PDB file of C-alpha atoms and ligand atoms in Angstrom:
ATOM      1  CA  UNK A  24     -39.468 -43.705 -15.115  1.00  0.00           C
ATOM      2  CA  UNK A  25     -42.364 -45.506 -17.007  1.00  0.00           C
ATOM      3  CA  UNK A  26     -45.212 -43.240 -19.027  1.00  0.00           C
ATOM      4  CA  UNK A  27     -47.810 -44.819 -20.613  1.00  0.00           C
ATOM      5  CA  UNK A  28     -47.194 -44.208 -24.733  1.00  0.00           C
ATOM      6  CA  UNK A  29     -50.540 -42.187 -25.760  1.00  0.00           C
ATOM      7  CA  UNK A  30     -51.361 -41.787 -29.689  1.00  0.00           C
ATOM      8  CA  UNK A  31     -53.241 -39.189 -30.525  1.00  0.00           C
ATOM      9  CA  UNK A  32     -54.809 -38.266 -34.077  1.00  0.00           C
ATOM     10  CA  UNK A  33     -55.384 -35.062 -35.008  1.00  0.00           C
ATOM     11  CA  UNK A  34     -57.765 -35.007 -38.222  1.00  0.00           C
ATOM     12  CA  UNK A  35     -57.230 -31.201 -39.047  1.00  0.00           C
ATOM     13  CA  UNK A  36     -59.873 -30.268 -41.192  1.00  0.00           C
ATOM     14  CA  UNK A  37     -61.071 -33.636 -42.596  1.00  0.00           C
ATOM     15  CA  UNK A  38     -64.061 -35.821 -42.073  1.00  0.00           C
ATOM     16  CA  UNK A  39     -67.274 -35.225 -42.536  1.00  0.00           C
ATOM     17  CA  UNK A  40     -69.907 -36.598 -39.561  1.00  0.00           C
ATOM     18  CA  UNK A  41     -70.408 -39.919 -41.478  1.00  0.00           C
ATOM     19  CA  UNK A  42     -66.775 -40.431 -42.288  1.00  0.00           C
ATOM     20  CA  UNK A  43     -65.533 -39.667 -38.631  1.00  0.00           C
ATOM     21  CA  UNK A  44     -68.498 -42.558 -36.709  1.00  0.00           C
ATOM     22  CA  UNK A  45     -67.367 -44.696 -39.657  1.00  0.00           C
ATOM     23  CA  UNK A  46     -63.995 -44.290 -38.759  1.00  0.00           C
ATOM     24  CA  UNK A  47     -64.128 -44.797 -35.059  1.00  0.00           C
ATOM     25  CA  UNK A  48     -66.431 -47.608 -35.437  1.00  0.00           C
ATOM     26  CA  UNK A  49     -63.384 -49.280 -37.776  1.00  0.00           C
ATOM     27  CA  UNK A  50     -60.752 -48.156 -35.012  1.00  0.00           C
ATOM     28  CA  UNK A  51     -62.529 -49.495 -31.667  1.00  0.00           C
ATOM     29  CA  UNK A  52     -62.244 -53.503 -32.554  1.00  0.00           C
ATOM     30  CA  UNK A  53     -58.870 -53.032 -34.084  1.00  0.00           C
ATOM     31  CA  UNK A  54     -57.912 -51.261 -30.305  1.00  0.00           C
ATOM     32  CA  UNK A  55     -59.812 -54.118 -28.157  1.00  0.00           C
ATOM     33  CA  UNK A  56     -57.980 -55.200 -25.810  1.00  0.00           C
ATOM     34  CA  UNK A  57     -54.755 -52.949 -25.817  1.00  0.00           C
ATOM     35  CA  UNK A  58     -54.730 -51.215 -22.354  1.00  0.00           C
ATOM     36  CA  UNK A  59     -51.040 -50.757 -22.380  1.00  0.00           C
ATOM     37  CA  UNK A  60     -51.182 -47.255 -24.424  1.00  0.00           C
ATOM     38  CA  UNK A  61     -53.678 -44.201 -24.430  1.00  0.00           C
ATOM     39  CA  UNK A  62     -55.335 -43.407 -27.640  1.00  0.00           C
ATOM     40  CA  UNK A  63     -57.312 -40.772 -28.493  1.00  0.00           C
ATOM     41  CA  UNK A  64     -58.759 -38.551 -31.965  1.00  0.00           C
ATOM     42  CA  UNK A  65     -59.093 -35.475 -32.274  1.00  0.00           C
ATOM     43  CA  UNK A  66     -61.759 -34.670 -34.938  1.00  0.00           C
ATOM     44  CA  UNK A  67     -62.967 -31.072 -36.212  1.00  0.00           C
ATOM     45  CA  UNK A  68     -65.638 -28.937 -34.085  1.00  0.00           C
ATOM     46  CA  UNK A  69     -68.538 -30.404 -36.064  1.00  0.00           C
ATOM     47  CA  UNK A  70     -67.758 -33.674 -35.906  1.00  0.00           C
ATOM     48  CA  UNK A  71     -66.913 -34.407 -31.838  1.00  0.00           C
ATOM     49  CA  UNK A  72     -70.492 -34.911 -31.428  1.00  0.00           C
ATOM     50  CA  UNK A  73     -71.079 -37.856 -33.443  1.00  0.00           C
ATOM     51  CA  UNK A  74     -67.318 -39.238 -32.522  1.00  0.00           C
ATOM     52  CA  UNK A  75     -68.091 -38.637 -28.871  1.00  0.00           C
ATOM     53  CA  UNK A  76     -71.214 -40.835 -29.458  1.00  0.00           C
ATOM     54  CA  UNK A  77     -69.512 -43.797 -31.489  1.00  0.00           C
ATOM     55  CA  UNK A  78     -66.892 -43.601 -28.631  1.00  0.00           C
ATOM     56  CA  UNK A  79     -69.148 -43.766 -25.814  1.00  0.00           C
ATOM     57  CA  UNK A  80     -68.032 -47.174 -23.656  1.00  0.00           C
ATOM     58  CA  UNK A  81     -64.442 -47.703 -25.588  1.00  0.00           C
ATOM     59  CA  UNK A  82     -61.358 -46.431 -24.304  1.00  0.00           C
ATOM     60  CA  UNK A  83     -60.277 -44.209 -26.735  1.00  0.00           C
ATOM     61  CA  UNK A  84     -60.605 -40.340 -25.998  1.00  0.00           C
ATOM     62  CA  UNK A  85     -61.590 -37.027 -27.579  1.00  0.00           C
ATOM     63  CA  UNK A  86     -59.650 -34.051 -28.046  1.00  0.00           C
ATOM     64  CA  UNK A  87     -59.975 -30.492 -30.004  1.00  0.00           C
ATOM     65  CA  UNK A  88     -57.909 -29.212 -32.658  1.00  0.00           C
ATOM     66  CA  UNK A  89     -57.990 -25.600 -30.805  1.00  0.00           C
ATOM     67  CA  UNK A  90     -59.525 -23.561 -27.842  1.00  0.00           C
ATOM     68  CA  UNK A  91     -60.890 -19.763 -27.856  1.00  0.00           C
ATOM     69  CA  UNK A  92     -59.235 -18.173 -24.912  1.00  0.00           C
ATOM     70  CA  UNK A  93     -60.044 -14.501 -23.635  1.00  0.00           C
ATOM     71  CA  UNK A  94     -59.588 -13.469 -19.730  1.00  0.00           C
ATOM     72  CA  UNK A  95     -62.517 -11.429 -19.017  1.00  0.00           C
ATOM     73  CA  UNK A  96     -62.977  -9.994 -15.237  1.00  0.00           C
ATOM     74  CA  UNK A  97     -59.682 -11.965 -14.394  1.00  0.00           C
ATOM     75  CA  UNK A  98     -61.312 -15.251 -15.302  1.00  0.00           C
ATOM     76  CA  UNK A  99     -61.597 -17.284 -18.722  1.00  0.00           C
ATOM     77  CA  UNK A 100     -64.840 -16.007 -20.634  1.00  0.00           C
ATOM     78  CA  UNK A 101     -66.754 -19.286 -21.160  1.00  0.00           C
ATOM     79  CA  UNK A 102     -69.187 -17.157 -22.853  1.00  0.00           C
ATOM     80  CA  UNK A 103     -69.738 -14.126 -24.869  1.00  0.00           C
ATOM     81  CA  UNK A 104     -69.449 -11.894 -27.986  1.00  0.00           C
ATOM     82  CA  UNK A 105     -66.811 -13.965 -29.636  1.00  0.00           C
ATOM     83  CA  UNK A 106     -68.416 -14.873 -32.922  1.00  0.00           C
ATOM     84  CA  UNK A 107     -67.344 -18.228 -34.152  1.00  0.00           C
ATOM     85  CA  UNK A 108     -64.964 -19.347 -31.327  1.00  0.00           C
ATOM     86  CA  UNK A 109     -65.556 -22.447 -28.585  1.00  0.00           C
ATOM     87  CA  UNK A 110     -64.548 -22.031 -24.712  1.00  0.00           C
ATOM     88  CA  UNK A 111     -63.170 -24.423 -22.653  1.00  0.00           C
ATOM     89  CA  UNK A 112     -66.233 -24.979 -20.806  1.00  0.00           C
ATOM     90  CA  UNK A 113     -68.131 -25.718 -24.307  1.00  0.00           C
ATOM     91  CA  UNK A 114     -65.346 -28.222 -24.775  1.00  0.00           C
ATOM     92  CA  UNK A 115     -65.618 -29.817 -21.928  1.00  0.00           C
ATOM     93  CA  UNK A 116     -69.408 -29.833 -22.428  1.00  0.00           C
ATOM     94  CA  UNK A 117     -68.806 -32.037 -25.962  1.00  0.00           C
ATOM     95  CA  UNK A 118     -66.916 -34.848 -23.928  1.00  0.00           C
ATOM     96  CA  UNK A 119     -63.527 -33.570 -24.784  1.00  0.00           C
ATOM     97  CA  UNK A 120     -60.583 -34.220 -22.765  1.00  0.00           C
ATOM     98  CA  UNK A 121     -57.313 -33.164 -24.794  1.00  0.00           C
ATOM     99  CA  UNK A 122     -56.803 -30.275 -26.444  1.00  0.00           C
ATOM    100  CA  UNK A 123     -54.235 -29.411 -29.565  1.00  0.00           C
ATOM    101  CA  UNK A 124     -52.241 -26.156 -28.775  1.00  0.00           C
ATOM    102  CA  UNK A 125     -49.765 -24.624 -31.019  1.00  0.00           C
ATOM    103  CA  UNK A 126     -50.071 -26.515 -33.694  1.00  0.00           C
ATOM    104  CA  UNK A 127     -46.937 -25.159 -36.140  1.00  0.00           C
ATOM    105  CA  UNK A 128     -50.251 -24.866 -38.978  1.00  0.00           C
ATOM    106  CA  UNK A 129     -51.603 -22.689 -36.495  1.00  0.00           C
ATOM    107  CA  UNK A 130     -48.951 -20.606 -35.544  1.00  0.00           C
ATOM    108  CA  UNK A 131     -48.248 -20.291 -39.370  1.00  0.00           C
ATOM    109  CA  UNK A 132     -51.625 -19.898 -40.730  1.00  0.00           C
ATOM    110  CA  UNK A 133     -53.302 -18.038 -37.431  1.00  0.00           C
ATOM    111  CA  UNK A 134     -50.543 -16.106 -35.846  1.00  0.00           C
ATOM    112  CA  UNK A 135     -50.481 -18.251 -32.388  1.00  0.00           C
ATOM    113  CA  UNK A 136     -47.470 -17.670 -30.313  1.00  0.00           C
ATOM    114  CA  UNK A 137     -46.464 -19.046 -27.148  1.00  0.00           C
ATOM    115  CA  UNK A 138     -47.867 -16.576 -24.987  1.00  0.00           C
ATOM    116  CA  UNK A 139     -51.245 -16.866 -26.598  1.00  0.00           C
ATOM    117  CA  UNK A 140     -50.327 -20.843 -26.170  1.00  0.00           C
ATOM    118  CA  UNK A 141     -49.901 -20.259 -22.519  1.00  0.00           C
ATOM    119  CA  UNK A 142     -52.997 -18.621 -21.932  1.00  0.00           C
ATOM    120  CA  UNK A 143     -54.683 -21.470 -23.702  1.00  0.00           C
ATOM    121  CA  UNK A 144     -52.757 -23.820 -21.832  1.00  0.00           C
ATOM    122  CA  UNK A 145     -54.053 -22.059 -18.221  1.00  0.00           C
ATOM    123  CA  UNK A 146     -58.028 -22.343 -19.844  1.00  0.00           C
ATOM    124  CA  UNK A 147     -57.706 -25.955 -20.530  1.00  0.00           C
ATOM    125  CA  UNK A 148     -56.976 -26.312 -16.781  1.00  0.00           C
ATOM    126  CA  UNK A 149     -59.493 -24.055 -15.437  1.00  0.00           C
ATOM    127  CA  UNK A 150     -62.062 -26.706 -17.040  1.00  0.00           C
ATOM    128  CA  UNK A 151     -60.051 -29.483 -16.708  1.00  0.00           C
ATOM    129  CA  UNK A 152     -58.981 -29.855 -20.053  1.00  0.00           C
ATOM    130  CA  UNK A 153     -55.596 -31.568 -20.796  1.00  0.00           C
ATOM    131  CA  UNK A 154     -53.538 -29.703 -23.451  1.00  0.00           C
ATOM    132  CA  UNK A 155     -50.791 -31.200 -26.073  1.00  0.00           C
ATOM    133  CA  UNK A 156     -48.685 -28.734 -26.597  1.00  0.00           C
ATOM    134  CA  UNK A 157     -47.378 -28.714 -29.815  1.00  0.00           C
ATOM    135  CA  UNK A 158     -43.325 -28.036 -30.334  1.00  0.00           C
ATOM    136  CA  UNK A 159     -40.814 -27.871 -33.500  1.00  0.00           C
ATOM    137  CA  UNK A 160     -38.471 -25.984 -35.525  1.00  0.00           C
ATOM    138  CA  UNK A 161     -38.570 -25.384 -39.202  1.00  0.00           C
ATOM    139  CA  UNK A 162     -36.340 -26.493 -41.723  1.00  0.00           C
ATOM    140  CA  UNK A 163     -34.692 -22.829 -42.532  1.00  0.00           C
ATOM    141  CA  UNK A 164     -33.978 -23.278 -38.414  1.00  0.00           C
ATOM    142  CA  UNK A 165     -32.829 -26.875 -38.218  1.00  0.00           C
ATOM    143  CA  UNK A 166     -30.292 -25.979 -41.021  1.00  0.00           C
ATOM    144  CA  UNK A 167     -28.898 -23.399 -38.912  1.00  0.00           C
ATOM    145  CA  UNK A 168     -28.440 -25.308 -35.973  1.00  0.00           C
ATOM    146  CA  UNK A 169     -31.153 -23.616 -33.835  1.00  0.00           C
ATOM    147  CA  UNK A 170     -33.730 -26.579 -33.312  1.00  0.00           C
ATOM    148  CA  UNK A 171     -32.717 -26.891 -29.603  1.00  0.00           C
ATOM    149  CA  UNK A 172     -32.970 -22.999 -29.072  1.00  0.00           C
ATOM    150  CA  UNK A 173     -36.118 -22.679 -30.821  1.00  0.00           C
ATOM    151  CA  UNK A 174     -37.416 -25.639 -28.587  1.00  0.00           C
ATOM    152  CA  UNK A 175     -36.511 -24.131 -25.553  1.00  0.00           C
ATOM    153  CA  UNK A 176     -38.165 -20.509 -26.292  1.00  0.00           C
ATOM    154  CA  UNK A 177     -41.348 -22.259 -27.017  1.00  0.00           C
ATOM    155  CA  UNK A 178     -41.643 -24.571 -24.158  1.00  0.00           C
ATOM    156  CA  UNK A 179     -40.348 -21.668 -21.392  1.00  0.00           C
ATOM    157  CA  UNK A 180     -42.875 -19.541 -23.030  1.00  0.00           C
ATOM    158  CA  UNK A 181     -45.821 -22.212 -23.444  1.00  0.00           C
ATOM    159  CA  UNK A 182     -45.156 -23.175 -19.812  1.00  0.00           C
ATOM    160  CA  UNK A 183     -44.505 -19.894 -18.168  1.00  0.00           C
ATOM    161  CA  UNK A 184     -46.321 -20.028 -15.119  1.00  0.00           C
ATOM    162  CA  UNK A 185     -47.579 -23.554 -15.276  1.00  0.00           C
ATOM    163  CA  UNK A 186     -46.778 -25.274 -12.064  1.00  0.00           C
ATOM    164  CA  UNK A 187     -45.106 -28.725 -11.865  1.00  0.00           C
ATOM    165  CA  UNK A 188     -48.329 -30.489 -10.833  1.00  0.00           C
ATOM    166  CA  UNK A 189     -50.378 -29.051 -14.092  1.00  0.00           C
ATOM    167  CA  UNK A 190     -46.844 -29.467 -16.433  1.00  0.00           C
ATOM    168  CA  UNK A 191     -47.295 -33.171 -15.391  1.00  0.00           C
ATOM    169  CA  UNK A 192     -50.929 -34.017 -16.712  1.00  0.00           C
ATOM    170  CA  UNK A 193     -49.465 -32.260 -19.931  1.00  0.00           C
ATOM    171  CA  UNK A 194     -48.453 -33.828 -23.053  1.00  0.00           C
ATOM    172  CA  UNK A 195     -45.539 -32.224 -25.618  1.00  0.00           C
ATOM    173  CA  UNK A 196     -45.872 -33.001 -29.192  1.00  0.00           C
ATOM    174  CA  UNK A 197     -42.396 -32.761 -31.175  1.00  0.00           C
ATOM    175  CA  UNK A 198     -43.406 -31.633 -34.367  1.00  0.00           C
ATOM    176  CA  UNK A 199     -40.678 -30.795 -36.595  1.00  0.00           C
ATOM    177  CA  UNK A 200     -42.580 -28.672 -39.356  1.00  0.00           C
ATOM    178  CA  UNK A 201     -40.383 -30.085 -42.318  1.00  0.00           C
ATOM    179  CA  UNK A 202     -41.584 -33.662 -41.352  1.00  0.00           C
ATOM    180  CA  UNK A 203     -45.326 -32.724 -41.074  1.00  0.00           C
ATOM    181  CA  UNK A 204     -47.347 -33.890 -43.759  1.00  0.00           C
ATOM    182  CA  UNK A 205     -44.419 -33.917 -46.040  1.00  0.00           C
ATOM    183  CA  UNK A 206     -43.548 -37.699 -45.863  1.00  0.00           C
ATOM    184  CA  UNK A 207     -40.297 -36.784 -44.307  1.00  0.00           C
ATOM    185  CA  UNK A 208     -39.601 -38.377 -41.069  1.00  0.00           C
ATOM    186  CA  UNK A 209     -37.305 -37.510 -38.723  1.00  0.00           C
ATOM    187  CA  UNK A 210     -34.914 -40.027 -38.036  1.00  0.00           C
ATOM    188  CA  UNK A 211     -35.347 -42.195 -34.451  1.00  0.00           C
ATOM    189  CA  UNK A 212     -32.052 -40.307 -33.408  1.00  0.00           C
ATOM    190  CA  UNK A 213     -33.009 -36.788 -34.490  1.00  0.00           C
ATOM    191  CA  UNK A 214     -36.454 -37.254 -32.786  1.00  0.00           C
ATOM    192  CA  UNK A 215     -34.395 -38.900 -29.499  1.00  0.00           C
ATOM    193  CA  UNK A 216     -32.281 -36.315 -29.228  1.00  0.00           C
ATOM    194  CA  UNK A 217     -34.625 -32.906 -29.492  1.00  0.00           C
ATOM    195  CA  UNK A 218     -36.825 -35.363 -26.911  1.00  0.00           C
ATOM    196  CA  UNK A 219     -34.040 -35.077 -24.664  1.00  0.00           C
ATOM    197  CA  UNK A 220     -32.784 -31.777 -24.700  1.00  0.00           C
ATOM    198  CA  UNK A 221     -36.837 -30.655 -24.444  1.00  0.00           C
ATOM    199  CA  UNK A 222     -36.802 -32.851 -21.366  1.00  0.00           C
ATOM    200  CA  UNK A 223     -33.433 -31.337 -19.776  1.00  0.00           C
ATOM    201  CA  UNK A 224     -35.533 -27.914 -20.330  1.00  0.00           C
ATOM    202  CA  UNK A 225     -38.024 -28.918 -18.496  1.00  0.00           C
ATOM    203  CA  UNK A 226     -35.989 -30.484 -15.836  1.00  0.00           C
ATOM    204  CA  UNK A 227     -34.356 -27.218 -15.300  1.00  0.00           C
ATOM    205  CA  UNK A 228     -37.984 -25.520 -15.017  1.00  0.00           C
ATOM    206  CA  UNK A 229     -38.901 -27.655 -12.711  1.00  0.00           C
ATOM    207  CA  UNK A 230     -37.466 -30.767 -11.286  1.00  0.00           C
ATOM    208  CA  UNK A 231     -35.937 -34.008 -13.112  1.00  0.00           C
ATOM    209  CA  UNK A 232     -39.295 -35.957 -11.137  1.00  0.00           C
ATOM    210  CA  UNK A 233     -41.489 -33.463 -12.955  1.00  0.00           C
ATOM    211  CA  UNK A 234     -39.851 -33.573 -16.466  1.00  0.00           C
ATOM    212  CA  UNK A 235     -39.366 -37.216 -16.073  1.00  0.00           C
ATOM    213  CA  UNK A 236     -43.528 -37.516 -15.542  1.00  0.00           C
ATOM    214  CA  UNK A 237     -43.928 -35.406 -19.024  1.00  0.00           C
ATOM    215  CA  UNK A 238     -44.956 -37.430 -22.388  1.00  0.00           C
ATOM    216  CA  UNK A 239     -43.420 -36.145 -25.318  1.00  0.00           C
ATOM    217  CA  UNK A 240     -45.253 -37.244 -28.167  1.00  0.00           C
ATOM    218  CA  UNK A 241     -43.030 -37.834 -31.740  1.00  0.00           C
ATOM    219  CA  UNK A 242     -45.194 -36.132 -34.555  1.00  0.00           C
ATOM    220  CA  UNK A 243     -43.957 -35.560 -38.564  1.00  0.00           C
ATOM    221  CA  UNK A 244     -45.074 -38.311 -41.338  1.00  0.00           C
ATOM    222  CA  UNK A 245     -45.391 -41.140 -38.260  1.00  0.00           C
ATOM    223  CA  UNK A 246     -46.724 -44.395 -39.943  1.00  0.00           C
ATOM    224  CA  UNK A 247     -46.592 -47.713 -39.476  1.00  0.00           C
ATOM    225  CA  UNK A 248     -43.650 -48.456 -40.965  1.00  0.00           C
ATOM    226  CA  UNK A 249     -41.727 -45.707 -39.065  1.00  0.00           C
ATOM    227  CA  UNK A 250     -43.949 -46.346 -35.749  1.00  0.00           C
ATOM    228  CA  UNK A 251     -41.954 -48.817 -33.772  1.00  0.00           C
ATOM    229  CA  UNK A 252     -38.412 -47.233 -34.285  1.00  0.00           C
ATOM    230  CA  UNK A 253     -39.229 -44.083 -33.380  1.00  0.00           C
ATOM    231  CA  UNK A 254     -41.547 -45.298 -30.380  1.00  0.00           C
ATOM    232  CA  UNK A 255     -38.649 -47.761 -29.067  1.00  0.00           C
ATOM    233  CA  UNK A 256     -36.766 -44.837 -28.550  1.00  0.00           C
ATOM    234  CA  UNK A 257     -36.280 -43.665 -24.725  1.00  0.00           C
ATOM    235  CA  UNK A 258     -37.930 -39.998 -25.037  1.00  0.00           C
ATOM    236  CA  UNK A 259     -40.512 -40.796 -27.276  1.00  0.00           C
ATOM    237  CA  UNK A 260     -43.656 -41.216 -25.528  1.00  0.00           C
ATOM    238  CA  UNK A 261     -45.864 -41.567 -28.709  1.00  0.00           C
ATOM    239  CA  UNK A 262     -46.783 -39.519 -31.095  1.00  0.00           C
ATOM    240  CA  UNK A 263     -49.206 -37.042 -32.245  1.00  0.00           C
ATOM    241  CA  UNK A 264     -50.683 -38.383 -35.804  1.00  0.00           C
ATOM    242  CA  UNK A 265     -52.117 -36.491 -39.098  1.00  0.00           C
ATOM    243  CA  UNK A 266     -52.313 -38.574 -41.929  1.00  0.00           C
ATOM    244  CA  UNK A 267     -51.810 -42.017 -41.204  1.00  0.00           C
ATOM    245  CA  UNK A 268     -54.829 -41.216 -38.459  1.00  0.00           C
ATOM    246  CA  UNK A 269     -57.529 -40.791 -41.234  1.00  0.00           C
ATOM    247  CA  UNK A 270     -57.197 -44.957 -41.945  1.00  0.00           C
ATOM    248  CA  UNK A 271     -57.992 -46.783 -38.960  1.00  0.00           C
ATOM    249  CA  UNK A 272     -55.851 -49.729 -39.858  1.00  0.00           C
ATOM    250  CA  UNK A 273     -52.795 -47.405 -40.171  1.00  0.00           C
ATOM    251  CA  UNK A 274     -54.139 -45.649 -36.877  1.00  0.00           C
ATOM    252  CA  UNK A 275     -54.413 -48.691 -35.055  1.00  0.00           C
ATOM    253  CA  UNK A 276     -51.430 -50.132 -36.463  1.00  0.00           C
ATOM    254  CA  UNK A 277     -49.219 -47.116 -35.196  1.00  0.00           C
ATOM    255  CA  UNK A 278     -50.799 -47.649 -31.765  1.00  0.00           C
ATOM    256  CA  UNK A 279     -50.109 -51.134 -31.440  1.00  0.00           C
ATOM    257  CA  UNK A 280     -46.394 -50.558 -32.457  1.00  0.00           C
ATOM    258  CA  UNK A 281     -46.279 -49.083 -28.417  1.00  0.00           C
ATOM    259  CA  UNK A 282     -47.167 -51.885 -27.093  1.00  0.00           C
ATOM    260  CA  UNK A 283     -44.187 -52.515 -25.151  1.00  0.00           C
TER     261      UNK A 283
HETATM  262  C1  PEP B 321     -49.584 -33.292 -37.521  1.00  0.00           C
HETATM  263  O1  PEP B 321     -50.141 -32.485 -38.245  1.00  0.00           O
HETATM  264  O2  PEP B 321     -49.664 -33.167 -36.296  1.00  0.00           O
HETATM  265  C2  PEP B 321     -48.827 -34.372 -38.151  1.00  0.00           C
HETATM  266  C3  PEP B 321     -47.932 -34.982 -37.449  1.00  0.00           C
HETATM  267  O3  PEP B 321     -49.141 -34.636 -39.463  1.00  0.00           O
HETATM  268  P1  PEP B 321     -48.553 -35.837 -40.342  1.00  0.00           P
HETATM  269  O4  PEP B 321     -48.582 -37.084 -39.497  1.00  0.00           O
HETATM  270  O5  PEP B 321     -49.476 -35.928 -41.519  1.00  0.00           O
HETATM  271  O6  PEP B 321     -47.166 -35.472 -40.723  1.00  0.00           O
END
């Protein structure tokens, strides 16, 4: 089964307006041309207007770091008395089309869980939103031998309910937290084999067509050095990209390293 790798760089709370246009504008030439993977940044609230602009014509898409999600009247409130949160349908208003969920500084520094996840997960699709769904055991955990239980609890509880044709147009980040931001990669093997096992998960939820369709994105300290080993191997679909996606030649670099 061929996916198309897909990159995606999530700035966390970085960038100013100028910064972010400057650093699309960097990223598009370096990217001309290279059809063969999906790209895409994902820039803070303030800034997708301007990066939605200096994308405008260029491949390369827009996502959000995070979604408000309340069911109001059994529907997703797209409105309301929810001071300083963004719906779906605002989103989707700003040019957006993927959206972050889960991210393990989020579940840390917010309180997400999965079942807050899935919710989120169900209002991206109500406005057509696609979600990366974010996935990964901490260090205390890997140490113990638990990464591949901790996996599965959070992707049968971010997925509960999902059916196989939504699950599809999803993307799975494999974050493990001790590699995010802390220079400490996992290696190609320990990525491959947590891709794996989250695949046979899914293939057990659903069907081995459906979990073979998933992309399961790499993310932890991905650079450019590290980019082509851990993208060459079988389950690794891409990755999901902090700090090396605030320099558009590391960005860009990473990206090209998928070329296949
Ligand atoms: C992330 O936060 O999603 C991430 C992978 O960060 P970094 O690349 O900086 O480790």
């Amino acid at each position: 089964m061929s996916r198309k790798p897909f990159v995606a760089g999530n700035w966390k709370m970085n960038m100013l307006r100028s910064d972010a246009e400057k650093l699309v504008n960097e990223l598009k030439p370096l990217l001309e041309g290279i059809d063969s993977v999906d790209a895409a940044v994902c820039p803070t609230f303030t800034a997708l207007g301007k990066v939605a602009d200096a994308l405008a014509g260029s491949k390369i898409m827009l996502g959000a770091q995070n979604i408000h999600t309340v069911e109001k009247d059994g529907a997703f409130a797209q409105n309301g008395a929810y001071t300083g949160e963004l719906s779906a349908e605002m989103l989707k208003d700003a040019c957006v089309s993927w959206v972050i969920l889960g991210h393990s500084e989020r579940r840390q520094y917010f309180g997400e869980t999965d079942a807050g996840v899935n919710a989120k997960v169900k209002s991206c699709f109500a406005q057509s939103l696609k979600p990366i769904v974010c996935v990964g055991e901490t260090l205390a955990e890997r140490d113990l031998e638990q990464t591949n239980a901790v996996v599965e609890v959070q992707i049968r509880g971010c997925f509960a309910g999902i059916p196989a044709d939504q699950a599809k147009e999803c993307v799975i980040a494999y974050e493990p937290v001790w590699a995010i931001g802390t220079g400490r990669t996992a290696t190609p093997q320990q990525a491959q084999d947590v891709h794996a096992h989250i695949r046979s998960v899914l293939a057990s939820m659903y069907d081995k067509a459906t979990a073979d369709a998933i992309r399961i994105q790499y993310g932890g300290s991905m650079k450019p050095g590290n980019a082509a080993e851990l993208l060459a191997q079988p389950d690794i679909d891409g990755g999901l990209i902090g700090g090396a996606s605030l320099k558009a030649e590391d960005f860009a670099a990473i990206i090209k390293a998928g070329v296949k």
